[in-house]
Coordinates of C-alpha atoms and ligand atoms in Angstrom, one line a residue:
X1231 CA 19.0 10.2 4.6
X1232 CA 15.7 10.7 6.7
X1233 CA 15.5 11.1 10.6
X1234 CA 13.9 8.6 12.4
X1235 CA 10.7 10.3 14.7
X1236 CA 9.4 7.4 16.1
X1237 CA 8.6 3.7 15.4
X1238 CA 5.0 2.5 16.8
X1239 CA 4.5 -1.4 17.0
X1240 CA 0.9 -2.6 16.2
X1241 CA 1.6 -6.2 16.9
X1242 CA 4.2 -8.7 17.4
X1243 CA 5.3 -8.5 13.2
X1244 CA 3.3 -5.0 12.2
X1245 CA 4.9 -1.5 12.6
X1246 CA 4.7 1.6 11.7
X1247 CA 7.9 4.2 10.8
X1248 CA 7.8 7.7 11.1
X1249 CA 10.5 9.7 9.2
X1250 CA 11.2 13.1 8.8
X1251 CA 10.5 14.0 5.1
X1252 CA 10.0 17.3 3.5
X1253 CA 8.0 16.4 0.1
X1254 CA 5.0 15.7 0.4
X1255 CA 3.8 12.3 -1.3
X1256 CA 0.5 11.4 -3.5
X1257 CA -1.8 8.4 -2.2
X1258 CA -0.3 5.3 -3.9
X1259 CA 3.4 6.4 -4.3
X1260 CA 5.7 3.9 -2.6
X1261 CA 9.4 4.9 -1.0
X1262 CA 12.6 2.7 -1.2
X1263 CA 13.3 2.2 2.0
X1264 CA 17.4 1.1 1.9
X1265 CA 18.7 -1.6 5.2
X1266 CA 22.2 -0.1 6.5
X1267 CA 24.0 -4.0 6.0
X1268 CA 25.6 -3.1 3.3
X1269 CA 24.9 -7.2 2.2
X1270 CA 21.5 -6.1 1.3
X1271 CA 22.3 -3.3 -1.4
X1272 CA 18.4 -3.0 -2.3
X1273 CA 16.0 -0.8 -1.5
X1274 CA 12.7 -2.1 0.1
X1275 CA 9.4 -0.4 -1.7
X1276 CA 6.8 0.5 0.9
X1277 CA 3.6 2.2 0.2
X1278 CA 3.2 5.3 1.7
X1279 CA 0.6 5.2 5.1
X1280 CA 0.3 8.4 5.9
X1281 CA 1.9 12.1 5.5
X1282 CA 1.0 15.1 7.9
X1283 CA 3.0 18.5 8.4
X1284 CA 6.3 16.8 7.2
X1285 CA 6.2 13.5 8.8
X1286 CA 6.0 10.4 7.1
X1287 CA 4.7 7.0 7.7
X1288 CA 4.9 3.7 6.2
X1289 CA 2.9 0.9 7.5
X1290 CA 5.8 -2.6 6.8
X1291 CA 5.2 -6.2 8.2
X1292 CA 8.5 -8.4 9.2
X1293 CA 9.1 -10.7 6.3
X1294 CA 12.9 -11.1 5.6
X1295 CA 15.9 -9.4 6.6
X1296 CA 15.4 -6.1 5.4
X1297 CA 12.5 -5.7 7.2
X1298 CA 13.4 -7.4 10.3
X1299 CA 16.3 -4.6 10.2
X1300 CA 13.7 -1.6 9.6
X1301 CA 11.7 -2.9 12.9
X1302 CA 15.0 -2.2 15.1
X1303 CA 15.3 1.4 14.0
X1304 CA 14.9 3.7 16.9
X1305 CA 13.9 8.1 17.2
X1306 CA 17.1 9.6 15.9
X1307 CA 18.2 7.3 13.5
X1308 CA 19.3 7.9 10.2
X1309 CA 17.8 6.1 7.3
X1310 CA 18.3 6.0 3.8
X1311 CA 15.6 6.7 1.5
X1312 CA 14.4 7.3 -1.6
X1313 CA 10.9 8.5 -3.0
X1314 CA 7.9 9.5 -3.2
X1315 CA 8.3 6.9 -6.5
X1316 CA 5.2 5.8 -8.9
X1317 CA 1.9 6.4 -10.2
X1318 CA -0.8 6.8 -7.5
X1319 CA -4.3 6.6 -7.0
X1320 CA -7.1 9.2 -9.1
X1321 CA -9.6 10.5 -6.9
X1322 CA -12.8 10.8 -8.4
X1323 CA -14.7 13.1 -5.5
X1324 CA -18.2 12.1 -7.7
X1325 CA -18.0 8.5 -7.2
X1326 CA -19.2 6.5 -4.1
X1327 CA -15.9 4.5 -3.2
X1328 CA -14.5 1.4 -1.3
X1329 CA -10.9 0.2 -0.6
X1330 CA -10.3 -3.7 -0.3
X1331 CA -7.3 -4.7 1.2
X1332 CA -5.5 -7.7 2.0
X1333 CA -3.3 -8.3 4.8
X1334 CA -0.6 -5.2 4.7
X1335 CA -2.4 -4.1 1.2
X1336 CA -4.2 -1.8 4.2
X1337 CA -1.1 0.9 4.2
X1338 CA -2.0 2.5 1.1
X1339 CA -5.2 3.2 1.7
X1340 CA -5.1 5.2 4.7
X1341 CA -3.5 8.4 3.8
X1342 CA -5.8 8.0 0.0
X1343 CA -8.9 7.9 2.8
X1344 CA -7.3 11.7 3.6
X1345 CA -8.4 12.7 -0.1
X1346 CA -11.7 11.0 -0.2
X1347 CA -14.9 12.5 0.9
X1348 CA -16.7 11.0 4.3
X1349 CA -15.8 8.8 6.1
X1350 CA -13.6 5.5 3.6
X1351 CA -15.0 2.0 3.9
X1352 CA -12.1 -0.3 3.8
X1353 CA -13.1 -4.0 3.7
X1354 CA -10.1 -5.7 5.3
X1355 CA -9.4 -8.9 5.6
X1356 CA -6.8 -10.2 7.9
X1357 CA -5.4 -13.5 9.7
X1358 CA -5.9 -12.0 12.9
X1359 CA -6.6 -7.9 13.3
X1360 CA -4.8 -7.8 16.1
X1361 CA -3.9 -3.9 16.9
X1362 CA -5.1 -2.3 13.8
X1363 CA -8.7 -1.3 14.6
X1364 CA -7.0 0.6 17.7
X1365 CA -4.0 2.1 16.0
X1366 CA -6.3 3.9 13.3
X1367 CA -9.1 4.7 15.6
X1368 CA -8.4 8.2 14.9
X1369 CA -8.7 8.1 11.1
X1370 CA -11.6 9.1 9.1
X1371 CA -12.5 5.6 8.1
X1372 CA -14.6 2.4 8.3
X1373 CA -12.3 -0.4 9.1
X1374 CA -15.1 -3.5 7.9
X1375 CA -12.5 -6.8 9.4
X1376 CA -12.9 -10.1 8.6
X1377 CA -10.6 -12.4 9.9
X1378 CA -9.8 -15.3 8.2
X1379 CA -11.7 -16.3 5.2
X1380 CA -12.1 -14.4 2.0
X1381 CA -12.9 -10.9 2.4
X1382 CA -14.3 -10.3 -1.6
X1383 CA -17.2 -12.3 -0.6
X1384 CA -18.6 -10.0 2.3
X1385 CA -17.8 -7.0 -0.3
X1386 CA -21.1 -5.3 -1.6
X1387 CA -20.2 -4.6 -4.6
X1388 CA -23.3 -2.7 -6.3
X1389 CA -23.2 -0.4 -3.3
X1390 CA -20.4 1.8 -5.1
X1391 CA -19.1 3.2 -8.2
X1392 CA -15.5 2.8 -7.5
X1393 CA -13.0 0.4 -5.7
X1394 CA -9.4 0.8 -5.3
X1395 CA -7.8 -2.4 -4.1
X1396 CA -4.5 -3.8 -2.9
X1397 CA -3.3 -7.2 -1.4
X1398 CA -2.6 -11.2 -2.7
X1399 CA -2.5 -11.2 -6.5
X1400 CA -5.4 -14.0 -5.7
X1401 CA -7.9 -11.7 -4.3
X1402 CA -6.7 -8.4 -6.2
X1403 CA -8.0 -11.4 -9.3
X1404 CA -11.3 -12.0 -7.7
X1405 CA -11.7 -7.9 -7.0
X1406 CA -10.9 -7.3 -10.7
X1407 CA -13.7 -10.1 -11.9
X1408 CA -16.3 -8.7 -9.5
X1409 CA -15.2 -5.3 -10.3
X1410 CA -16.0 -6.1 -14.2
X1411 CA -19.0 -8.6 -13.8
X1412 CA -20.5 -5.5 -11.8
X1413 CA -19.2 -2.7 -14.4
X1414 CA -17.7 -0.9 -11.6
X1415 CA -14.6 1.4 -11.9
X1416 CA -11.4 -0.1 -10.2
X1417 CA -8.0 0.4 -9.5
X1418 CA -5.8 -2.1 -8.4
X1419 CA -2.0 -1.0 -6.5
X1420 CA 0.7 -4.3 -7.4
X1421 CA 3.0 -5.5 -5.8
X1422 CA 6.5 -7.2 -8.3
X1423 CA 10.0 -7.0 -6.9
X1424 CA 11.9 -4.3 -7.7
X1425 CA 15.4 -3.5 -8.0
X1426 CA 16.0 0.6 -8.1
X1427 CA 12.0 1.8 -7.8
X1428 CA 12.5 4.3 -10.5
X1429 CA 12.9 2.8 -13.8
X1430 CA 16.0 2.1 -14.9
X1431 CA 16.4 -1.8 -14.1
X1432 CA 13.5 -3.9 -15.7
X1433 CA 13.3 -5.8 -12.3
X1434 CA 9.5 -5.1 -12.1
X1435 CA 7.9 -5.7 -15.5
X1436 CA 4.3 -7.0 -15.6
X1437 CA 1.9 -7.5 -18.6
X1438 CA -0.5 -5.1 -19.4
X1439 CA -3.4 -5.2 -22.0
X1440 CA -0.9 -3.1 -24.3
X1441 CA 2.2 -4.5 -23.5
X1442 CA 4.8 -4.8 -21.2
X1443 CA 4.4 -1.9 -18.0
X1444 CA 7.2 -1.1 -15.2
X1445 CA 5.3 -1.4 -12.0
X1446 CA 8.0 1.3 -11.0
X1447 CA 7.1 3.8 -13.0
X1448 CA 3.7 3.0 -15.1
X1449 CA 2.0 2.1 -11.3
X1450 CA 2.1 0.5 -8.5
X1451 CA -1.4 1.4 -9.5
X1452 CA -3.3 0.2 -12.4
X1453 CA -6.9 0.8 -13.8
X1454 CA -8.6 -2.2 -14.6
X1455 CA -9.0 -1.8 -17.9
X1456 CA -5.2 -1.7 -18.6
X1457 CA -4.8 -5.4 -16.8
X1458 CA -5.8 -8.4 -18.1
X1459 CA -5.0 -9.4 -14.6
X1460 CA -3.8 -8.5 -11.1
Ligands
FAD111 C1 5.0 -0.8 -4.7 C2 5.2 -1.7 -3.4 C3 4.7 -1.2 -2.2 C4 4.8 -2.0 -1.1 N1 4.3 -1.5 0.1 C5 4.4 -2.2 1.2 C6 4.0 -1.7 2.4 O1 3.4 -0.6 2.5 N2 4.1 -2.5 3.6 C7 4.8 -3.7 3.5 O2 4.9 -4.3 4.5 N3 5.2 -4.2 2.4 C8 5.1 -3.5 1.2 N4 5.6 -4.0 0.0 C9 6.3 -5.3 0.1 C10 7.7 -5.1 0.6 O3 8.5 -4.4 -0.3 C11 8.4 -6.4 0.9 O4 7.7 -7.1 2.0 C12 9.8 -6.2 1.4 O5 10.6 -5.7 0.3 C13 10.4 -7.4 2.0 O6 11.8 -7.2 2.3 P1 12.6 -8.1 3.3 O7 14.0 -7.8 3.1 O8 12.1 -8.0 4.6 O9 12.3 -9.6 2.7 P2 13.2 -10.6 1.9 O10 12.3 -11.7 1.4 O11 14.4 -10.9 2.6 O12 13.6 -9.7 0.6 C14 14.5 -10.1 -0.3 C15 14.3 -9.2 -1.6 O13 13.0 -9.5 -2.2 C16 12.2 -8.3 -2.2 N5 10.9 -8.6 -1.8 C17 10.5 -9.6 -0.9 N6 9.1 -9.6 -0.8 C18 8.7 -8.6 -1.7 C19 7.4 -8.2 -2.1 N7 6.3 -8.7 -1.5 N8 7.2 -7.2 -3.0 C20 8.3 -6.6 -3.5 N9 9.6 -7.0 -3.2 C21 9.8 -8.0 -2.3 C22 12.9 -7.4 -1.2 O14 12.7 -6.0 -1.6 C23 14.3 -7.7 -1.3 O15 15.0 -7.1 -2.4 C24 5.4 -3.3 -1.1 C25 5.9 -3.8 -2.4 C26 5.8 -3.0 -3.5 C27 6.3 -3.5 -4.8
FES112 S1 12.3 -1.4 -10.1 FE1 13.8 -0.9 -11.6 S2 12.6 -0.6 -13.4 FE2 11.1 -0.9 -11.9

């Protein structure tokens, strides 16, 4: 069980939790974050936003039930979790790099801009951006919005050596086929329904270039050269 510190509200379906948590966590690794109605025995996997002296945060939007529950959690509540789970991001501290996120695809890449050098351009694109550009004023990064529309296409791509991306499978697709067309290193974090987080249910197979890969375990993240696609 984790103690809740706090809950911050971006906007009316964005928030972020802060939980007490001793380990500290790799950019990329997700948590299973567990709803206490016992009706909903799964956990929920949520990337992890951001880890300082032994407080953790994770970035969710209201979709369903479970997360609808997680937004009602108040300072001093219990929760039950389990993590840090997965396969993060490499950091390659030569390369000139750019993040490209999608909608809620942003909460990885904040705590990974703690590892990178200067100041991390994240290309974000976004129905509406309401709160975000003010919650993460403090970070050490570029928050480059576009709202509506397709953020790939405002994306120069032969200004770096590296992307990491994470967001709809159908931009992660078009990042992947810029990312190749350009020869530029990539790595993409996926997103596949899971049932434990850690490997032992098959819930979250996808197809990689050699064969079948637990996005559990194997990722969330991915090099581009072991997807055929996002
Ligand atoms: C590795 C990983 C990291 C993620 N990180 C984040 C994050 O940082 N912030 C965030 O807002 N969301 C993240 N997601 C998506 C998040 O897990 C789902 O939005 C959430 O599980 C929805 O739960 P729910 O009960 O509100 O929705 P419901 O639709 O009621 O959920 C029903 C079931 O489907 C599963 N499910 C529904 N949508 C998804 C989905 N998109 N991906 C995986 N399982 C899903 C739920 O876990 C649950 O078991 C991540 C998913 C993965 C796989
Ligand atoms: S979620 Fe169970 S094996 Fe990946």
């Amino acid at each position: 069980m984790a103690k809740v510190i706090k809950q911050d509200k971006i906007n009316e379906r964005t928030y972020v939790l802060w939980l007490e948590e001793k380990k500290k966590p790799e950019p990329g690794q997700f948590y299973m974050v567990y709803p206490q109605d016992g009706a909903k025995i799964l956990g929920r996997p949520i990337s992890v936003f951001d880890y300082v002296d032994g407080k953790l945060g994770l970035l969710y939007e209201v979709v369903g039930e479970g997360t609808r529950e997680f937004s009602r959690l108040e300072a001093g509540d219990q929760v039950r979790v389990l993590g840090p789970y997965g396969r993060g991001f490499h950091m390659d501290s030569d390369k000139k790099a750019a993040c490209i996120a999608g909608g809620v695809g942003l909460a990885p890449f904040i705590y990974l801009s703690r590892f990178l050098a200067g100041k991390t351009p994240i290309y974000f694109g976004t129905k509406d951006d309401t709160g975000f550009a003010d919650y993460l004023k403090d970070y050490s990064i570029e928050l480059i919005s576009q709202v509506g529309g397709y953020i790939t296409d405002i994306v120069p791509y032969e200004d770096y050596d590296k992307f990491y991306t994470c967001g709809p499978r159908v931009m992660m697709n078009v990042v992947l086929k810029q990312c190749r067309d350009y020869e530029k290193d990539l790595e993409l974090s996926l997103e596949e329904r899971m049932g434990c987080g850690f490997g032992a249910c098959l819930a979250c197979i996808c197809q990689g270039k050699e064969g079948r890969k637990k996005v559990c375990l194997d990722g969330p993240v991915f090099t581009k050269e072991e997807l055929e696609h996002a």
